[in-house]
């Protein structure tokens, strides 16, 4: 099936490595030009860009702290100059601390809120006006299932991302008339070589009806679908890609 992504300009945040890198590869393989964002992983971003360029697409590497609106605006200036206006954004970057609420010092939660909630607002404010002007666009935000179910050890990032889900639903209502779709993809645990011991891994896997962790390839299909014209009548939704970990109405 041709997803018609060839020649589209798509920003993937946090794309130097991990899940974001996998998404960037999948997009390039569909012929999309990639604005490849990183914050600190400069060498990995350069290597990912080098490999992606082999697919014959354009790649622009942009650095920025999503917690800073100024950085995000600078990213837009650079992308618009070197690639052109964006057709879509996949916001994959995230920052989470793994601990219970009373292990935080007051204010220690700010960065998670700045990246996982304000970062989404910054991206929307900087890039969506171009999509409105073009009368088309797609905005996908990636969260973890904790944003839907709560998680006592991801309590702040889950709350921030729950806010981002609500924000994207409201934005979807506002910009639907401009043919812009805003959706959230909610992930279960993706196997990236984390060092779980055997007992812990067995305990985690028991929580998954499909009895395994996810792979990056398990989620790229969903992202490609939500970026394609096949999803043009889907907006304001949260789609879990999670092996059945949570089943939320
Ligand atoms: N892996 C999982 O099992 C899982 C499960 C549920 C949800 N998720 C979510 O899915 C996404 C991808 O997962 P992952 O494990 O590959 O991600 P990750 O390594 O936790 O984070 C992805 C990238 O976010 C970027 N980032 C962090 N703070 C930033 C900031 N202030 N400004 C800009 N970029 C920032 C980092 O870029 P640099 O390295 O360049 O600094 C990092 O590489 C994340 O949002 C994650 O929370 C993952």
CSV table of C-alpha atoms and ligand atoms in Angstrom, one decimal:
chain,number,residue,atom,x,y,z
A,1,UNK,CA,0.0,0.0,0.0
A,2,UNK,CA,1.4,3.4,-1.0
A,3,UNK,CA,1.1,5.6,2.1
A,4,UNK,CA,1.7,8.7,-0.1
A,5,UNK,CA,4.4,9.9,2.3
A,6,UNK,CA,7.0,10.4,-0.4
A,7,UNK,CA,8.3,14.0,-0.5
A,8,UNK,CA,6.5,14.9,2.7
A,9,UNK,CA,8.5,16.9,5.3
A,10,UNK,CA,8.2,15.4,8.7
A,11,UNK,CA,9.8,16.3,12.0
A,12,UNK,CA,10.7,13.5,14.4
A,13,UNK,CA,11.8,14.8,17.8
A,14,UNK,CA,14.3,12.8,19.9
A,15,UNK,CA,15.2,10.9,16.8
A,16,UNK,CA,19.0,10.3,17.3
A,17,UNK,CA,18.4,6.9,18.9
A,18,UNK,CA,15.8,4.5,20.3
A,19,UNK,CA,12.2,4.7,19.2
A,20,UNK,CA,12.6,8.0,17.4
A,21,UNK,CA,15.4,6.7,15.3
A,22,UNK,CA,13.2,3.7,14.3
A,23,UNK,CA,10.4,6.1,13.3
A,24,UNK,CA,12.8,8.3,11.3
A,25,UNK,CA,14.1,5.2,9.4
A,26,UNK,CA,10.6,4.0,8.7
A,27,UNK,CA,9.6,7.5,7.3
A,28,UNK,CA,12.7,7.6,5.1
A,29,UNK,CA,11.9,4.2,3.7
A,30,UNK,CA,8.5,5.6,2.7
A,31,UNK,CA,10.3,8.5,0.9
A,32,UNK,CA,9.6,11.2,3.4
A,33,UNK,CA,12.1,14.0,4.1
A,34,UNK,CA,13.1,14.0,7.8
A,35,UNK,CA,13.8,16.9,10.1
A,36,UNK,CA,15.8,14.9,12.6
A,37,UNK,CA,15.8,16.5,16.1
A,38,UNK,CA,18.1,15.8,19.0
A,39,UNK,CA,18.9,17.6,22.2
A,40,UNK,CA,22.2,16.1,23.5
A,41,UNK,CA,22.9,13.0,21.3
A,42,UNK,CA,24.8,14.8,18.6
A,43,UNK,CA,27.0,12.0,17.4
A,44,UNK,CA,24.1,9.5,17.3
A,45,UNK,CA,22.0,12.1,15.4
A,46,UNK,CA,24.7,12.6,12.8
A,47,UNK,CA,25.1,8.8,12.3
A,48,UNK,CA,21.3,8.3,12.1
A,49,UNK,CA,21.1,11.1,9.5
A,50,UNK,CA,24.0,9.6,7.5
A,51,UNK,CA,22.2,6.2,7.3
A,52,UNK,CA,18.8,7.8,6.5
A,53,UNK,CA,20.2,9.8,3.6
A,54,UNK,CA,21.0,6.5,1.9
A,55,UNK,CA,17.3,6.1,1.3
A,56,UNK,CA,17.6,9.1,-1.0
A,57,UNK,CA,15.6,11.5,1.1
A,58,UNK,CA,16.5,15.0,2.4
A,59,UNK,CA,17.5,15.1,6.1
A,60,UNK,CA,18.0,18.2,8.2
A,61,UNK,CA,19.4,17.7,11.7
A,62,UNK,CA,18.1,20.2,14.3
A,63,UNK,CA,19.1,20.6,17.9
A,64,UNK,CA,16.9,22.0,20.6
A,65,UNK,CA,15.5,21.8,24.1
A,66,UNK,CA,11.8,21.4,23.7
A,67,UNK,CA,11.3,23.0,27.1
A,68,UNK,CA,12.5,26.3,25.5
A,69,UNK,CA,10.1,28.0,23.2
A,70,UNK,CA,13.0,30.0,21.8
A,71,UNK,CA,14.8,26.8,20.8
A,72,UNK,CA,11.7,25.4,19.2
A,73,UNK,CA,11.3,28.6,17.2
A,74,UNK,CA,14.9,28.4,16.1
A,75,UNK,CA,14.2,24.8,15.0
A,76,UNK,CA,11.3,26.1,12.8
A,77,UNK,CA,13.5,28.8,11.2
A,78,UNK,CA,16.1,26.2,10.3
A,79,UNK,CA,13.6,23.6,9.1
A,80,UNK,CA,11.6,26.1,7.0
A,81,UNK,CA,14.8,27.4,5.4
A,82,UNK,CA,16.5,24.0,4.6
A,83,UNK,CA,13.5,21.7,4.1
A,84,UNK,CA,10.4,23.7,3.7
A,85,UNK,CA,7.3,23.9,5.9
A,86,UNK,CA,6.3,20.7,7.7
A,87,UNK,CA,3.6,18.4,6.7
A,88,UNK,CA,3.7,16.5,10.0
A,89,UNK,CA,5.3,16.3,13.4
A,90,UNK,CA,6.0,13.1,15.4
A,91,UNK,CA,6.8,14.3,18.9
A,92,UNK,CA,8.7,11.3,20.4
A,93,UNK,CA,11.0,13.2,22.8
A,94,UNK,CA,10.3,12.7,26.5
A,95,UNK,CA,11.8,13.0,29.9
A,96,UNK,CA,10.7,11.0,32.9
A,97,UNK,CA,12.0,10.4,36.4
A,98,UNK,CA,11.2,7.0,37.9
A,99,UNK,CA,10.3,7.5,41.5
A,100,UNK,CA,7.3,8.0,43.8
A,101,UNK,CA,5.9,11.5,44.4
A,102,UNK,CA,7.3,12.0,48.0
A,103,UNK,CA,10.8,11.2,46.8
A,104,UNK,CA,10.7,14.5,44.8
A,105,UNK,CA,11.8,17.7,46.3
A,106,UNK,CA,9.4,20.5,45.6
A,107,UNK,CA,10.0,21.9,42.1
A,108,UNK,CA,12.1,18.9,41.1
A,109,UNK,CA,9.1,17.9,38.8
A,110,UNK,CA,9.4,21.0,36.7
A,111,UNK,CA,11.6,19.6,33.9
A,112,UNK,CA,9.2,16.7,33.3
A,113,UNK,CA,6.3,19.1,32.9
A,114,UNK,CA,8.4,21.5,30.7
A,115,UNK,CA,9.4,18.7,28.3
A,116,UNK,CA,6.3,16.4,28.3
A,117,UNK,CA,3.6,19.1,28.4
A,118,UNK,CA,5.1,22.5,27.6
A,119,UNK,CA,7.2,20.9,24.9
A,120,UNK,CA,4.1,19.8,23.0
A,121,UNK,CA,2.6,23.4,23.4
A,122,UNK,CA,5.8,24.9,22.1
A,123,UNK,CA,5.9,22.6,19.0
A,124,UNK,CA,2.2,23.3,18.3
A,125,UNK,CA,2.6,27.1,18.7
A,126,UNK,CA,5.7,27.2,16.5
A,127,UNK,CA,4.7,24.8,13.7
A,128,UNK,CA,0.9,24.4,13.5
A,129,UNK,CA,0.3,28.0,12.1
A,130,UNK,CA,2.3,26.9,9.0
A,131,UNK,CA,0.0,23.8,8.7
A,132,UNK,CA,-3.1,26.1,9.1
A,133,UNK,CA,-1.8,28.3,6.3
A,134,UNK,CA,-1.2,25.1,4.1
A,135,UNK,CA,-4.6,23.7,5.1
A,136,UNK,CA,-3.2,20.3,5.9
A,137,UNK,CA,-1.0,18.7,8.6
A,138,UNK,CA,-0.7,15.9,11.1
A,139,UNK,CA,0.5,16.1,14.7
A,140,UNK,CA,1.3,12.9,16.6
A,141,UNK,CA,2.4,12.9,20.2
A,142,UNK,CA,3.9,9.8,21.8
A,143,UNK,CA,3.2,9.1,25.4
A,144,UNK,CA,3.5,6.0,27.7
A,145,UNK,CA,0.4,4.1,28.9
A,146,UNK,CA,1.1,5.6,32.3
A,147,UNK,CA,-0.5,8.8,31.0
A,148,UNK,CA,-3.8,6.9,30.6
A,149,UNK,CA,-3.7,4.6,33.6
A,150,UNK,CA,-1.5,6.4,36.1
A,151,UNK,CA,1.7,4.9,37.5
A,152,UNK,CA,2.9,5.6,41.0
A,153,UNK,CA,6.6,5.6,39.9
A,154,UNK,CA,6.0,7.8,36.8
A,155,UNK,CA,3.7,10.1,38.6
A,156,UNK,CA,4.8,13.4,37.2
A,157,UNK,CA,5.6,12.5,33.5
A,158,UNK,CA,2.2,10.6,33.5
A,159,UNK,CA,0.4,13.7,34.7
A,160,UNK,CA,2.2,16.0,32.2
A,161,UNK,CA,1.4,13.6,29.3
A,162,UNK,CA,-2.2,13.2,30.4
A,163,UNK,CA,-2.3,17.0,30.0
A,164,UNK,CA,-0.7,16.7,26.6
A,165,UNK,CA,-3.5,14.2,25.6
A,166,UNK,CA,-6.1,16.7,26.6
A,167,UNK,CA,-4.3,19.6,24.9
A,168,UNK,CA,-4.1,17.6,21.6
A,169,UNK,CA,-7.9,16.8,21.8
A,170,UNK,CA,-8.7,20.5,22.2
A,171,UNK,CA,-6.3,21.4,19.4
A,172,UNK,CA,-7.8,18.8,17.2
A,173,UNK,CA,-11.2,20.5,17.7
A,174,UNK,CA,-9.7,23.9,16.8
A,175,UNK,CA,-7.7,23.0,13.7
A,176,UNK,CA,-9.9,20.2,12.2
A,177,UNK,CA,-11.4,22.8,9.8
A,178,UNK,CA,-7.9,23.2,8.4
A,179,UNK,CA,-7.7,19.5,7.7
A,180,UNK,CA,-5.1,19.0,10.5
A,181,UNK,CA,-5.3,15.8,12.5
A,182,UNK,CA,-3.9,15.6,16.0
A,183,UNK,CA,-3.5,12.2,17.7
A,184,UNK,CA,-1.7,10.5,20.5
A,185,UNK,CA,0.1,7.2,20.4
A,186,UNK,CA,0.4,5.5,23.8
A,187,UNK,CA,3.1,2.9,24.2
A,188,UNK,CA,3.7,0.0,26.4
A,189,UNK,CA,7.2,-1.1,27.3
A,190,UNK,CA,9.4,-1.3,24.2
A,191,UNK,CA,12.4,-3.7,24.4
A,192,UNK,CA,15.6,-1.6,23.9
A,193,UNK,CA,18.0,-3.9,25.7
A,194,UNK,CA,17.0,-2.6,29.2
A,195,UNK,CA,18.9,-4.6,31.9
A,196,UNK,CA,16.0,-6.3,33.6
A,197,UNK,CA,16.9,-9.5,35.5
A,198,UNK,CA,15.0,-12.6,34.6
A,199,UNK,CA,12.5,-12.4,37.5
A,200,UNK,CA,11.6,-8.8,36.9
A,201,UNK,CA,11.2,-9.3,33.2
A,202,UNK,CA,8.9,-12.3,33.8
A,203,UNK,CA,6.8,-10.1,36.2
A,204,UNK,CA,6.6,-7.3,33.7
A,205,UNK,CA,5.6,-9.6,30.8
A,206,UNK,CA,2.8,-11.1,32.9
A,207,UNK,CA,1.1,-7.7,32.7
A,208,UNK,CA,0.9,-8.0,28.9
A,209,UNK,CA,-1.8,-10.1,27.3
A,210,UNK,CA,0.4,-10.6,24.3
A,211,UNK,CA,3.1,-11.9,26.7
A,212,UNK,CA,6.1,-10.0,25.3
A,213,UNK,CA,7.5,-6.5,25.3
A,214,UNK,CA,7.1,-4.4,22.2
A,215,UNK,CA,9.7,-3.9,19.5
A,216,UNK,CA,10.3,-0.6,17.6
A,217,UNK,CA,8.9,-2.3,14.5
A,218,UNK,CA,5.6,-3.0,16.4
A,219,UNK,CA,4.9,0.8,16.5
A,220,UNK,CA,6.2,2.2,13.3
A,221,UNK,CA,3.2,0.8,11.3
A,222,UNK,CA,0.8,2.7,13.5
A,223,UNK,CA,2.8,6.0,13.2
A,224,UNK,CA,3.0,5.6,9.4
A,225,UNK,CA,-0.8,5.0,9.2
A,226,UNK,CA,-1.5,8.1,11.3
A,227,UNK,CA,0.7,10.1,9.1
A,228,UNK,CA,-0.9,8.8,5.9
A,229,UNK,CA,-4.0,9.9,4.1
A,230,UNK,CA,-5.7,6.7,5.2
A,231,UNK,CA,-6.2,8.3,8.6
A,232,UNK,CA,-7.6,11.6,7.3
A,233,UNK,CA,-10.9,11.1,9.3
A,234,UNK,CA,-9.2,10.2,12.6
A,235,UNK,CA,-8.4,13.0,15.0
A,236,UNK,CA,-8.3,13.8,18.7
A,237,UNK,CA,-7.8,10.0,19.4
A,238,UNK,CA,-5.4,8.1,21.7
A,239,UNK,CA,-4.2,4.8,20.1
A,240,UNK,CA,-2.5,2.4,22.4
A,241,UNK,CA,0.3,0.3,20.9
A,242,UNK,CA,1.0,-1.8,24.0
A,243,UNK,CA,0.5,-5.5,23.7
A,244,UNK,CA,-2.8,-5.1,25.5
A,245,UNK,CA,-1.1,-3.7,28.6
A,246,UNK,CA,-4.0,-1.3,29.3
A,247,UNK,CA,-7.4,-1.4,27.8
A,248,UNK,CA,-8.9,2.0,28.2
A,249,UNK,CA,-12.4,3.1,27.0
B,1,LIG,N1,10.9,2.9,25.5
B,1,LIG,C1,9.8,2.6,26.1
B,1,LIG,O1,9.6,1.4,26.6
B,1,LIG,C2,8.7,3.6,26.2
B,1,LIG,C3,7.5,3.3,26.9
B,1,LIG,C4,6.5,4.2,27.0
B,1,LIG,C5,6.7,5.5,26.4
B,1,LIG,N2,7.9,5.8,25.8
B,1,LIG,C6,8.1,7.1,25.3
B,1,LIG,O2,8.3,7.0,23.9
B,1,LIG,C7,9.3,7.9,23.5
B,1,LIG,C8,10.5,7.2,22.9
B,1,LIG,O3,11.1,6.2,23.8
B,1,LIG,P1,12.6,6.1,24.0
B,1,LIG,O4,12.8,5.1,25.1
B,1,LIG,O5,13.3,5.9,22.7
B,1,LIG,O6,12.9,7.6,24.6
B,1,LIG,P2,14.0,8.3,25.5
B,1,LIG,O7,15.3,7.7,25.2
B,1,LIG,O8,13.5,8.3,26.9
B,1,LIG,O9,13.8,9.8,25.0
B,1,LIG,C9,13.8,10.1,23.6
B,1,LIG,C10,14.6,11.3,23.4
B,1,LIG,O10,14.0,12.5,24.1
B,1,LIG,C11,15.0,13.5,24.0
B,1,LIG,N3,14.8,14.5,25.0
B,1,LIG,C12,14.8,14.4,26.3
B,1,LIG,N4,14.6,15.6,26.9
B,1,LIG,C13,14.5,16.5,25.9
B,1,LIG,C14,14.4,17.9,25.8
B,1,LIG,N5,14.3,18.7,26.9
B,1,LIG,N6,14.3,18.5,24.6
B,1,LIG,C15,14.4,17.8,23.5
B,1,LIG,N7,14.6,16.5,23.5
B,1,LIG,C16,14.6,15.8,24.7
B,1,LIG,C17,16.3,12.8,24.1
B,1,LIG,O11,17.2,13.3,23.1
B,1,LIG,P3,18.8,13.4,23.2
B,1,LIG,O12,19.2,12.0,23.4
B,1,LIG,O13,19.2,14.0,21.9
B,1,LIG,O14,19.1,14.3,24.3
B,1,LIG,C18,16.0,11.3,24.0
B,1,LIG,O15,16.9,10.7,23.1
B,1,LIG,C19,9.7,8.7,24.8
B,1,LIG,O16,8.9,9.9,24.8
B,1,LIG,C20,9.3,7.8,25.9
B,1,LIG,O17,9.0,8.5,27.1
B,1,LIG,C21,8.8,4.9,25.7
